[in-house]
Structures are given as structure tokens and as C-alpha cells.
Short mmCIF file of C-alpha atoms and ligand atoms in Angstrom, two decimals:
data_model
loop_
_atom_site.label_atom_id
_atom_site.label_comp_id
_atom_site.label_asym_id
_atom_site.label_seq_id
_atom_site.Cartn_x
_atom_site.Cartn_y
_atom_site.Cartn_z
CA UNK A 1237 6.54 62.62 -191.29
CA UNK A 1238 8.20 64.98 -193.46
CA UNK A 1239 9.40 68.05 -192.75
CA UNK A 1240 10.64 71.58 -194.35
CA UNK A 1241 13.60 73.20 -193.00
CA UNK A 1242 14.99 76.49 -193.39
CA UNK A 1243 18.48 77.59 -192.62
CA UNK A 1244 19.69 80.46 -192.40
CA UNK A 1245 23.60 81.50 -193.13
CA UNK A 1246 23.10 77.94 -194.77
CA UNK A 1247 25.90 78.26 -196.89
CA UNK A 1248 27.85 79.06 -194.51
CA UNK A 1249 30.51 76.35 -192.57
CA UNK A 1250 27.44 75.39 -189.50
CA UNK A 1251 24.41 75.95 -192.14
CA UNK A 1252 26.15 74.15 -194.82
CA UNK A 1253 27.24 71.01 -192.40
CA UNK A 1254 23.82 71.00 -190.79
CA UNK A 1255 21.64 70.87 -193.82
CA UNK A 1256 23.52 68.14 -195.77
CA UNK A 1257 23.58 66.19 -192.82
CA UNK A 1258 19.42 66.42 -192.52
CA UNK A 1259 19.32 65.99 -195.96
CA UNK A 1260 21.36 62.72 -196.35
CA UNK A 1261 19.71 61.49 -192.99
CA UNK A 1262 16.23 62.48 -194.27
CA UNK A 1263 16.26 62.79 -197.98
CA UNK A 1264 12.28 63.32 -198.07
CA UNK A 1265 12.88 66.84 -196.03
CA UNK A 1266 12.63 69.79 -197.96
CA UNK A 1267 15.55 71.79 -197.17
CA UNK A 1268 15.65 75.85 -198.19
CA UNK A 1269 18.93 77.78 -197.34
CA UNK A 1270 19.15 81.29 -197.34
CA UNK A 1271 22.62 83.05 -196.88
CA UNK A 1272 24.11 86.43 -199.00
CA UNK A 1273 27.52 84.92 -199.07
CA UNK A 1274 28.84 87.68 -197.33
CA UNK A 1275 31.75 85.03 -195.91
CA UNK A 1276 34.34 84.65 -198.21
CA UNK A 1277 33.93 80.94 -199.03
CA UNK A 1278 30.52 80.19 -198.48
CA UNK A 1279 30.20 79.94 -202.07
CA UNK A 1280 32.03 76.76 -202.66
CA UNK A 1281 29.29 75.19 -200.96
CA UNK A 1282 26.30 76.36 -203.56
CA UNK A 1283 27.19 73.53 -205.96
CA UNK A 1284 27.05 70.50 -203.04
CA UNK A 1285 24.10 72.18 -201.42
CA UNK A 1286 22.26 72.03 -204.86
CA UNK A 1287 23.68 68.71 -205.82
CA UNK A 1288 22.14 67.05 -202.73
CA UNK A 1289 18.68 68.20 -203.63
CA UNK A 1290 19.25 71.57 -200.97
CA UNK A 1291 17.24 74.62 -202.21
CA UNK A 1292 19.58 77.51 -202.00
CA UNK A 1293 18.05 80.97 -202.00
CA UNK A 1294 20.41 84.36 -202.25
CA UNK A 1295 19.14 86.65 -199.92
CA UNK A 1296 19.56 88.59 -196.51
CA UNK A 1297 18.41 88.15 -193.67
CA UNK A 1298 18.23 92.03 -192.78
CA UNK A 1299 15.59 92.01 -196.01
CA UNK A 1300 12.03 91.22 -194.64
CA UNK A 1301 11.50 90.91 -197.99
CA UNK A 1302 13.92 88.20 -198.72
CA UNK A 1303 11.74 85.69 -196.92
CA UNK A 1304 8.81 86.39 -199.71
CA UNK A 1305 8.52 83.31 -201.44
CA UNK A 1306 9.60 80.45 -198.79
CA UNK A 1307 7.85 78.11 -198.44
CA UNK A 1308 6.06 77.25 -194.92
CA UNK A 1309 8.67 75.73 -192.55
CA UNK A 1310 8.33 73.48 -189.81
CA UNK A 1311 11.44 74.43 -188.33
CA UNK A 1312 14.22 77.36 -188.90
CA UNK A 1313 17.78 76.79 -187.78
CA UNK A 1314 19.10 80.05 -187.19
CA UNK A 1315 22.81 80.01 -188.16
CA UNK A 1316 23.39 83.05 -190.29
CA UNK A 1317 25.79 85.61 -188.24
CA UNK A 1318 28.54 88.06 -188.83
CA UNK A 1319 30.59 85.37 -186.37
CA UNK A 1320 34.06 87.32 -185.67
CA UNK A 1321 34.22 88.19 -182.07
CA UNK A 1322 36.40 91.54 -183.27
CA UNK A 1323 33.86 92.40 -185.57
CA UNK A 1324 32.06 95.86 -185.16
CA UNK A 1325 35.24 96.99 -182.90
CA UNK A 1326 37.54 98.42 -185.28
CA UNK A 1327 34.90 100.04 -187.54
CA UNK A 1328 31.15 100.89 -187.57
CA UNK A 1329 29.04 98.09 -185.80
CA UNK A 1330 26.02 98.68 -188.23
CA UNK A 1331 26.78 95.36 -190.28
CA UNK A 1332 27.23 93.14 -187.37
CA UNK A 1333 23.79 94.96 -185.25
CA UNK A 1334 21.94 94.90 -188.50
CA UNK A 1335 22.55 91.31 -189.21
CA UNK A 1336 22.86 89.50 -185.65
CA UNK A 1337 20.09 90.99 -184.24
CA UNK A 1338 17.67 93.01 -186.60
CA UNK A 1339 18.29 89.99 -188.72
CA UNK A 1340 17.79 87.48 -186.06
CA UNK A 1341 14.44 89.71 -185.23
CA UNK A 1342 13.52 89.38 -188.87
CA UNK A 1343 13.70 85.76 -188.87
CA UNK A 1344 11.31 85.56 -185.45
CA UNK A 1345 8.93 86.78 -187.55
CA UNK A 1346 9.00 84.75 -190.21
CA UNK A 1347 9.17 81.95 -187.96
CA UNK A 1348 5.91 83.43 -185.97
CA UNK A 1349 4.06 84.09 -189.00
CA UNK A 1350 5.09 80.55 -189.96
CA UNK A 1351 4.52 79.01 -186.77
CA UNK A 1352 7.94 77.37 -187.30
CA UNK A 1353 10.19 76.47 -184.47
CA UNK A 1354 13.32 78.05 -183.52
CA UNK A 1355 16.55 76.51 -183.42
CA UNK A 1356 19.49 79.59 -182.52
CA UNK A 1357 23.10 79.16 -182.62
CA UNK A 1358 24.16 81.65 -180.18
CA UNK A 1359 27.67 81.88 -178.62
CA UNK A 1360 29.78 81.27 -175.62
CA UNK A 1361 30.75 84.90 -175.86
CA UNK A 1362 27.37 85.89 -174.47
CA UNK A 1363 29.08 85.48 -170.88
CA UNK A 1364 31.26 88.79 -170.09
CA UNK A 1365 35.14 89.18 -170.63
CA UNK A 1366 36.26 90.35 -166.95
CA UNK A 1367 33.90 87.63 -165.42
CA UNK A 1368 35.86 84.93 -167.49
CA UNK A 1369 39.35 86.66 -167.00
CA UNK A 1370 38.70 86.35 -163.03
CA UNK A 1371 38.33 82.06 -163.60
CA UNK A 1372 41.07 80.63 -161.31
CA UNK A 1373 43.57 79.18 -163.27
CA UNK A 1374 46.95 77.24 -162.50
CA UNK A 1375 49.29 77.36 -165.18
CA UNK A 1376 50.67 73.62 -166.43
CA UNK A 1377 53.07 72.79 -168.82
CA UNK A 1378 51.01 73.12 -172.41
CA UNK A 1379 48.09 75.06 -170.63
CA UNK A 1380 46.14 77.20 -168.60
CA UNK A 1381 43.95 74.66 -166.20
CA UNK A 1382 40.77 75.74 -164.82
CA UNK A 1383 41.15 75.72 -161.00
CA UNK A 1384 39.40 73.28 -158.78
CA UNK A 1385 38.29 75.95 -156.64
CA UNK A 1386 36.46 78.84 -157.66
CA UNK A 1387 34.88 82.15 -155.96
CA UNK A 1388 31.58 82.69 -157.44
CA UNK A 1389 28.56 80.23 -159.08
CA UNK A 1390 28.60 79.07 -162.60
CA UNK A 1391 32.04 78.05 -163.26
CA UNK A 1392 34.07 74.74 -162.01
CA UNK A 1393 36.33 72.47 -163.16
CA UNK A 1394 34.16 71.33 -165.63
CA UNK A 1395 33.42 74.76 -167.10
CA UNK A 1396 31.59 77.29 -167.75
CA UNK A 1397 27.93 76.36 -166.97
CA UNK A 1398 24.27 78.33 -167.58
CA UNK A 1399 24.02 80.15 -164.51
CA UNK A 1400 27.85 81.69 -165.25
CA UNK A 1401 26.74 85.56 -163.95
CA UNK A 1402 25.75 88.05 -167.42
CA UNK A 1403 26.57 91.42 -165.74
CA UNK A 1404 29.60 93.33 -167.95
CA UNK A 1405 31.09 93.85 -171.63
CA UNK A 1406 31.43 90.73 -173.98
CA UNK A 1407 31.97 91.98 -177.11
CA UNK A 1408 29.69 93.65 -179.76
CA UNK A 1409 29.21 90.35 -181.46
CA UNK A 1410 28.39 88.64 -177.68
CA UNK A 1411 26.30 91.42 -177.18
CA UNK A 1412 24.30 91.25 -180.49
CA UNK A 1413 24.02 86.89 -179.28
CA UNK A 1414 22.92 87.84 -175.80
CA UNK A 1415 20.06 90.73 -177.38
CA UNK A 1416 18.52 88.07 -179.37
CA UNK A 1417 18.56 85.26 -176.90
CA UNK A 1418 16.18 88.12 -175.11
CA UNK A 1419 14.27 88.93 -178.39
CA UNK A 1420 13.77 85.28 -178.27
CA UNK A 1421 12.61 84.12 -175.16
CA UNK A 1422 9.87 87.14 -175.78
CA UNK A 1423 8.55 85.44 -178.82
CA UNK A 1424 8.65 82.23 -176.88
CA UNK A 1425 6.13 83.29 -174.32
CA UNK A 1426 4.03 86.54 -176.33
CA UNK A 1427 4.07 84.82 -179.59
CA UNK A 1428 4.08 81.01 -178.71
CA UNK A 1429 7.12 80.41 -181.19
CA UNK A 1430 8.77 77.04 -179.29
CA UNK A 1431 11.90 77.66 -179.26
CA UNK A 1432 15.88 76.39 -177.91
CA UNK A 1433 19.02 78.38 -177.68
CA UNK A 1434 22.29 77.16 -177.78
CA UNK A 1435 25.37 78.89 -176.85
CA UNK A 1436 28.04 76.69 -178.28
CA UNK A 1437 31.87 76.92 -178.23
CA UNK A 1438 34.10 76.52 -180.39
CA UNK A 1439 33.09 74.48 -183.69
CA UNK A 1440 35.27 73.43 -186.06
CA UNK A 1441 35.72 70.99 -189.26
CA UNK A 1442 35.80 70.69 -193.02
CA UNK A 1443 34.62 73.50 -194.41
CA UNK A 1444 35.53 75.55 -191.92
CA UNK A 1445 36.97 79.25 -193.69
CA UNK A 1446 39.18 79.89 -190.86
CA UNK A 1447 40.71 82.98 -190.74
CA UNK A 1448 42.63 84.73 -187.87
CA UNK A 1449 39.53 86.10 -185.96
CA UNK A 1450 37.34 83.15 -186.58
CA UNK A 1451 38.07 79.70 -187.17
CA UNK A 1452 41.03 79.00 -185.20
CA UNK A 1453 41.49 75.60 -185.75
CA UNK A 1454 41.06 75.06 -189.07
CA UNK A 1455 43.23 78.29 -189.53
CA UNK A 1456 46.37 76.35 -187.27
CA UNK A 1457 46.23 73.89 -189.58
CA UNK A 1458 46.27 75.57 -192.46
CA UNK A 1459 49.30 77.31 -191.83
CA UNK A 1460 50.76 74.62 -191.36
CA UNK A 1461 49.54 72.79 -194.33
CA UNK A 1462 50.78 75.54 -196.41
CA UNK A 1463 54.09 76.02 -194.59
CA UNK A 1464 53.57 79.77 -193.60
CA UNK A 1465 53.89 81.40 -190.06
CA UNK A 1466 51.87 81.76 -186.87
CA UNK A 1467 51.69 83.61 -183.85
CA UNK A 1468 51.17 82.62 -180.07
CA UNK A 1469 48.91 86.21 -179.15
CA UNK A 1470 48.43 87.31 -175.62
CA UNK A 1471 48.95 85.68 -172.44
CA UNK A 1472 52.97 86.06 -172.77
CA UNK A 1473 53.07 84.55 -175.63
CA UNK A 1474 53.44 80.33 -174.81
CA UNK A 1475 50.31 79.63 -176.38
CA UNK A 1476 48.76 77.86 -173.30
CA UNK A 1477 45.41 79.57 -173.80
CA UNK A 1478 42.60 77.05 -173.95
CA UNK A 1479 39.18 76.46 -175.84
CA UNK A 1480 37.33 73.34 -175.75
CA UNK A 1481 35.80 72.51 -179.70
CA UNK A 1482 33.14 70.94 -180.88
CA UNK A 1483 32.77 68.98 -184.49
CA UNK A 1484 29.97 69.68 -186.51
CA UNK A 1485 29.34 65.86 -186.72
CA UNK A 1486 28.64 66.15 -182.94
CA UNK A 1487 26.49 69.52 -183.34
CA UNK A 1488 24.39 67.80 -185.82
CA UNK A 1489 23.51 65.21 -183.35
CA UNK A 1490 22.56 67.54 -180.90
CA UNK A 1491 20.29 69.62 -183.34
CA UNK A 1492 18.79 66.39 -185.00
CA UNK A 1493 17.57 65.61 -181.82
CA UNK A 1494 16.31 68.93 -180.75
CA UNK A 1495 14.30 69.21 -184.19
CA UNK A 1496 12.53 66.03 -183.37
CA UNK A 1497 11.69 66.47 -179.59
CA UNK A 1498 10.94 70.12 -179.10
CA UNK A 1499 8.41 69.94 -176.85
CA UNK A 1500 11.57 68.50 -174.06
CA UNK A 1501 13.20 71.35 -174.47
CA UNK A 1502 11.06 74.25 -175.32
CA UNK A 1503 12.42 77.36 -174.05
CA UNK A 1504 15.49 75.94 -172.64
CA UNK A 1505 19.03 77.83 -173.35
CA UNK A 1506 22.37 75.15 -173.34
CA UNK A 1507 25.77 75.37 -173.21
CA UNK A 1508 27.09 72.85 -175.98
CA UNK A 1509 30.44 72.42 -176.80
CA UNK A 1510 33.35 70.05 -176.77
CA UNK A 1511 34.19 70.48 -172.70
CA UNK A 1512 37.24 69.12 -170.56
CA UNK A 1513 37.95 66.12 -172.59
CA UNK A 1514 37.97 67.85 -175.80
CA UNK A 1515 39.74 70.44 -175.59
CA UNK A 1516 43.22 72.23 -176.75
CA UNK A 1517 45.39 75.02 -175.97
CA UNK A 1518 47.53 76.52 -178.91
CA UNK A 1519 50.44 74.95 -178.25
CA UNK A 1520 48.76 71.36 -177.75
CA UNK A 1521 47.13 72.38 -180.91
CA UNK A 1522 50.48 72.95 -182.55
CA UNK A 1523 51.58 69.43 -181.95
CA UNK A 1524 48.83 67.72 -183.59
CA UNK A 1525 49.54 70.24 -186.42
CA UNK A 1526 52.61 69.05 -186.38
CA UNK A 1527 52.50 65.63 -186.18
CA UNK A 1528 48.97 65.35 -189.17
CA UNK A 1529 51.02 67.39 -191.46
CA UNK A 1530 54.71 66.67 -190.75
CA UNK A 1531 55.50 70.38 -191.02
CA UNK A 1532 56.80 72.72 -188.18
CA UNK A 1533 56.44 76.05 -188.86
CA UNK A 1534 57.46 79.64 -186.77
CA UNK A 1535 55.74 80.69 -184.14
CA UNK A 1536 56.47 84.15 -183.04
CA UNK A 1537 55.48 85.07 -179.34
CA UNK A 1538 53.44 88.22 -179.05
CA UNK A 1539 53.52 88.89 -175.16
CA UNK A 1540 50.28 91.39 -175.44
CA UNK A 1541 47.00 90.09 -174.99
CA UNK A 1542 44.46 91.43 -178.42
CA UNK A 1543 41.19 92.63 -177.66
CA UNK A 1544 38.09 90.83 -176.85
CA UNK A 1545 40.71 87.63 -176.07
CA UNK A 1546 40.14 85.37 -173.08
CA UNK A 1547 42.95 83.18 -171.38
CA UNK A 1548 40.02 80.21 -170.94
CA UNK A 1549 37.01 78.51 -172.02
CA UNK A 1550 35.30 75.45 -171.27
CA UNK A 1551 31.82 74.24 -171.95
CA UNK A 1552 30.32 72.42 -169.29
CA UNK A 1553 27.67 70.29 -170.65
CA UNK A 1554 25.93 68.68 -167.26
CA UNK A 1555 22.53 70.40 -168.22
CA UNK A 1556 22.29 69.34 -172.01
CA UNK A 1557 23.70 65.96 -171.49
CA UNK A 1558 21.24 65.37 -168.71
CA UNK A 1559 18.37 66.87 -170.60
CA UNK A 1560 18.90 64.91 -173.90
CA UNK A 1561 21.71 62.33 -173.85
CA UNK A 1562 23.67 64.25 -176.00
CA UNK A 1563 27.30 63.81 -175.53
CA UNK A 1564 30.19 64.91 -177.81
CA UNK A 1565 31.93 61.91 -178.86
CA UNK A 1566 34.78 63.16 -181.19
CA UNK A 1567 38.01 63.35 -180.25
CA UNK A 1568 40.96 66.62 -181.07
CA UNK A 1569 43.18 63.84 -182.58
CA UNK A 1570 40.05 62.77 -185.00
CA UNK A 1571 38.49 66.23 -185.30
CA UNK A 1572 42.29 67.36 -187.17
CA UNK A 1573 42.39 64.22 -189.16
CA UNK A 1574 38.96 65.02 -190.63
CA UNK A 1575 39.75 68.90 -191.15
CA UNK A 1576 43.69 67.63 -192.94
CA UNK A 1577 41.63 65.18 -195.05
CA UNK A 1578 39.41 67.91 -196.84
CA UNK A 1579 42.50 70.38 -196.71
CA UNK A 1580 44.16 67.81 -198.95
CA UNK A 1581 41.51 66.58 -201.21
CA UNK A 1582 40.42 70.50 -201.64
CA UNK A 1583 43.35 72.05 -201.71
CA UNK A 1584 43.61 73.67 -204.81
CA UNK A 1585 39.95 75.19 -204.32
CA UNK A 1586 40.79 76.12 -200.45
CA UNK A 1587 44.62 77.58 -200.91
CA UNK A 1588 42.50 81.02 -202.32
CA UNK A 1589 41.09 81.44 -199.45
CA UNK A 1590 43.00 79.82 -196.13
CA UNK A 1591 46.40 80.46 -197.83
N1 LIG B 2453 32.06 78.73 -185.75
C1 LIG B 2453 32.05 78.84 -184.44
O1 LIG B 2453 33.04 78.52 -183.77
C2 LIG B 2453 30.81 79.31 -183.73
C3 LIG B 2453 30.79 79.29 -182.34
C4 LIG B 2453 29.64 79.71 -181.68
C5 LIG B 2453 28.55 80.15 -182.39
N2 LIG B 2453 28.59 80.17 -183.75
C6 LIG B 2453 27.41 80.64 -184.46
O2 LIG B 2453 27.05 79.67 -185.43
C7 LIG B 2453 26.48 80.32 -186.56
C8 LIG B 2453 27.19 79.87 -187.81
O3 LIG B 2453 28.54 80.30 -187.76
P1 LIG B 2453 29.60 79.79 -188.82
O4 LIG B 2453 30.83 79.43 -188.09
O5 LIG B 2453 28.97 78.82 -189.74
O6 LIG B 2453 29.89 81.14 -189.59
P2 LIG B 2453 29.99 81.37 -191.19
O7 LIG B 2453 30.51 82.75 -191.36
O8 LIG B 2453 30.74 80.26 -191.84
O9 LIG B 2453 28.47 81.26 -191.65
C9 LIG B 2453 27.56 82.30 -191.51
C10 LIG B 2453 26.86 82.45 -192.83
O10 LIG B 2453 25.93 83.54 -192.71
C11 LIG B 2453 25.96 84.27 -193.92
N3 LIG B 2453 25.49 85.63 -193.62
C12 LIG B 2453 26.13 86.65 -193.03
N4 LIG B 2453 25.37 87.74 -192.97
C13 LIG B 2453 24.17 87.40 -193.54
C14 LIG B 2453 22.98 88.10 -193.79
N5 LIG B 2453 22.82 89.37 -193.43
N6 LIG B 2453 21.97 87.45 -194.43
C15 LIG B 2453 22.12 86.15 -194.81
N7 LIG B 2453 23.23 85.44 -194.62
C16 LIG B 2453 24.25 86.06 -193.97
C17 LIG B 2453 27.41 84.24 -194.37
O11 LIG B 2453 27.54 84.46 -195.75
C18 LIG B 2453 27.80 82.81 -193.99
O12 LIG B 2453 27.60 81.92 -195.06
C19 LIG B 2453 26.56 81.81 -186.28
O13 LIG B 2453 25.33 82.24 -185.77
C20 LIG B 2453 27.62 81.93 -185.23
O14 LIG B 2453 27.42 83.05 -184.43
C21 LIG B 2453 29.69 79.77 -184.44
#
């Protein structure tokens, strides 16, 4: 049966991946994006949104009114966000509240009015700062480890799992996540929207804008790419901080499924990410960056640790895995190859904007 899709932020690196992927998988789906290219780069991907068939619709999700016009939906992916984890901090948090969370409210709405499902990206930075700074760690000789032994529920060797404890700060952009991950589990049982949450990790691949608060990988390797110069922040400095990443390949997988068998996982929240086995610090990062492109640039050490930073995280996927048979499947090596690919094909488009 066919089905009409709306994403939102759907020019955007995760919209943009996830609704050509539907669209060459189903190419009977009627797919709508809406996104008010607020991220610098989203608008490269107008022209292969519309040449796959994609209906792409300029508006904002803090306009109600924006929504006039769409179509009913079967299903909304929510994946519009002001991502950057410093965002808000260093000036007025309207943008980022107005947007992750009166936007995200917005789009319930729709969605009830609708009675389209709810798909929500959410974030790994719902889970608080201090909480994830006290992870025991053991230092090896790339990166920090996480500890075989641990003092409180939620976290193992594995990773971070569902039940990792909420109470304290996480950011303003965790914090706008977390407030909608409430908002939503309201319209799940008031407003019988059916609904899944997933807080993922880091996701990377072509596309990808990185820039130095969002986007890490793809930013590593562009600096390398174009020869310029790096830091290793926080953490003295040796780069041995860790994040586990996730390709959008993978994600799509993951979401594909959870389009098509809602009813399994109505109401459930995830972790989702790349976990143990895919996973890099900076420094292991570096090496791949190095050895894809052939170029070794500087890396200057900056001892200090930035705000909002944290020395460790790793998804633990036991409760998706085991409630769909998802798995992430690509590898860091592959995941690089793919991102160096597009950097080369693209890069007189891309040096404007990852240069
Ligand atoms: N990229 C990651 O590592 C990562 C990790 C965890 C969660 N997420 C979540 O995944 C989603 C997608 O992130 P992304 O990496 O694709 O970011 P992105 O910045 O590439 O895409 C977000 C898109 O939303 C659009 N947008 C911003 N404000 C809007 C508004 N008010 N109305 C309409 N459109 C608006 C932007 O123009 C952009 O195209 C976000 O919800 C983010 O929080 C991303």
C-alpha cells in the first residue's frame, strides 16, 4: 500500500538521506519535505530532492501555518532541529526553544489532526553531563575505554542504555530533546498519536555539513581533505575522547522498519547508534583521515575541556536490536570511504561550505 510521508528538516543531512532512501525504495510514496534552510547547506539538496520526484516545501516548523496545504500523511519523520549541542549557550536560546520544542509541539499537532504517526529523532544528549562525566573509564593508548565495572544502573561496557538515570543539566539543546520526548509520550496516550522515539548518537555521512559544533566526522575529514588545521579540545588534549557513529544507510534501516511495523513499537523510546564496535576516538579518527586522504595535517592540543563536552559515549543497542533485529552493520573504515567519496566528487560545491 502506498503511503505519504512528511519530513521535517528534510533538507537537511538526516531528512535529506531518509527521504531519498524511501523514495528510491518505494517510488509510489508520496514524499513532502518541509525545512527553512536555516543550515547552511541544506540547500544543495533542493535540486536532488526534486529530481527524485521529493516534494519540497519552504517553510517553518515554528509556523502553524506552514503546515496549511500538506497533504494528509500517514507518517511524519520528525528530523528538523537546531542540532548544535552549544547552541542557545552563548546567546539567546529563543531560536533553538522555539524550533526544538514549540516546533516539535507544532508538528504533534499536525500529526494528531492528521492521525499520522510519529517518528522523532531525538538525541543522546537527553542523558545529563555530570551523570556521563562520572562513567568509569581506563585510559588506553588511542582512547578513553568504558570500564567494566560501573557504580550505578544504565551504563556498562556496552554503553549507555535506556534506563541511564535523567536527573541534572544536559544542555539547552538536550533539554529542548528531552521536553519533547515528554510532549510526546502525552500525545501518545491523550491524543492516540502512535508514536517511537529515538535517541541516536552520533550520525554521520555524505552530506553531512559538518562544522566544529556539529558534524564531527565529516568535519575531521574535511580538514584534512583541504589540508587545513585541527584541534584535539578538552581532556588534555590527546584526542582519546570517544563517540560511537552511526551511518545514515544504517538509520534508514532502522526507520524503514519502524514506518512499516508501528504497532511493535508504539510508544517505545531507543537508544540507536553505532555502539562498541563502531566507534572512534579523535585520534583513531585521525588515522583513518590520514590514511583515506594521504594528508597529515596539525593538530594543536588544547588541554581545557569546552562546554557541554563529554570524555565518552556509547550507544548500547540490546533493547532495539532485540525489539526489531536492527543491527548497525557499517563499519568506521567504510563509513570514511563513503563520506571521502562525495568530498571528492563534490568538492567544488562543498569547499564553500566545509572549507
Ligand atoms: N547529526 C547527528 O549527529 C544527530 C545526532 C542525534 C540526533 N540528531 C537529530 O537528527 C535530526 C536531524 O539532524 P541533522 O544532523 O540532519 O541536522 P541538519 O542541521 O543537517 O538538519 C536539520 C534541518 O532542519 C532545518 N530546520 C532548522 N530549523 C527549522 C525550522 N524552524 N523549521 C523547518 N526546518 C528547520 C534545517 O534547515 C536543516 O535542514 C535533528 O532532530 C537532530 O537533533 C542528529
Amino acid at each position: 500500500m502506498s503511503k505519504t510521508i512528511l519530513i521535517t528538516g528534510g533538507a537537511g543531512f538526516v531528512g535529506s538521506s531518509m527521504a531519498l532512501s524511501f523514495k528510491a525504495k518505494y517510488p509510489s510514496y508520496e514524499i513532502y519535505v518541509l525545512d527553512n534552510l536555516k543550515r547552511r547547506g541544506s540547500e544543495l539538496n533542493i535540486p536532488r530532492l526534486k529530481s527524485a520526484g521529493i516534494h519540497f516545501i519552504h517553510g517553518d516548523i515554528r509556523n502553524k501555518e506552514d503546515f496549511d496545504g500538506i497533504p494528509k500523511i500517514d507518517c511524519i519523520l520528525e528530523a528538523s532541529a537546531e542540532p548544535s549541542v552549544l547552541s542557545g549557550i552563548d546567546s539567546t536560546p529563543d531560536y533553538l526553544i522555539n524550533t526544538n520544542l514549540s516546533g516539535t509541539i507544532n508538528c504533534l499537532n499536525f500529526a494528531t489532526k492528521n492521525k499520522s504517526d510519529f517518528i522523532f529523532l531525538s538525541t543522546s544528549r537527553i542523558y545529563p553531563i555530570e551523570r556521563i562525566e562520572s562513567i568509569a573509564f581506563e585510559e588506553k593508548e588511542t582512547r578513553f575505554e568504558i570500564a567494566a565495572k560501573q557504580n550505578f544502573a544504565g551504563i556498562s561496557e556496552k554503553g549507555l542504555c535506556e534506563t541511564f538515570p535523567l536527573e541534572g543539566y544536559r544542555s539547552l539543546y538536550g533539554t529542548t530533546k528531552l521536553a519533547s520526548e515528554y510532549f510526546i509520550q502525552e500525545y501518545k496516550q491523550f491524543f492516540g498519536l502512535r508514536t517511537v522515539i529515538n535517541r541516536c548518537g552520533v550520525l554521520t555521512g555524505p552530506w553531512q555539513m559538518g562544522k566544529i559544533d556539529q558534524g564531527v566526522v565529516v568535519l575531521w575529514l574535511a580538514k584534512h581533505f583541504w589540508k587545513q588545521q585541527l584541534s584535539y579540545i578538552g581532556y588534555g588534549g590527546e584526542g582519546k575522547q570517544v563517540r560511537d557513529m552511526l551511518h545514515t544507510d544504517d538509520l534508514f534501516r532502522l526507520i524503514d522498519w519502524q514506518m512499516h511495523h508501528l504497532e511493535k513499537v508504539n510508544g517505545e523510546i531507543f537508544n540507536v547508534g553505532g555502539g562498541r564496535e563502531i566507534s572512534v576516538s579523535l585520534n583513531e579518527l585521525t588515522s583513518f583521515c590520514q590514511q583515506i586522504t594521504g594528508n597529515t595535517i596539525p593538530i594543536h592540543k588544547v588541554p581545557e575541556n569546552r562546554t557541554a563536552d563529554i570524555r565518552i559515549y556509547i550507544t548500547d543497542n540490546s533493547k532495539v536490536t532485540e525489539r526489531t533485529g536492527w543491527k548497525p552493520e557499517i563499519m568506521p573504515q567504510q563509513i570514511l570511504e563513503d563520506i571521502f567519496k562525495w568530498m571528492k566528487e563534490h568538492a567544488a560545491q562543498l569547499e564553500m561550505i566545509l572549507k
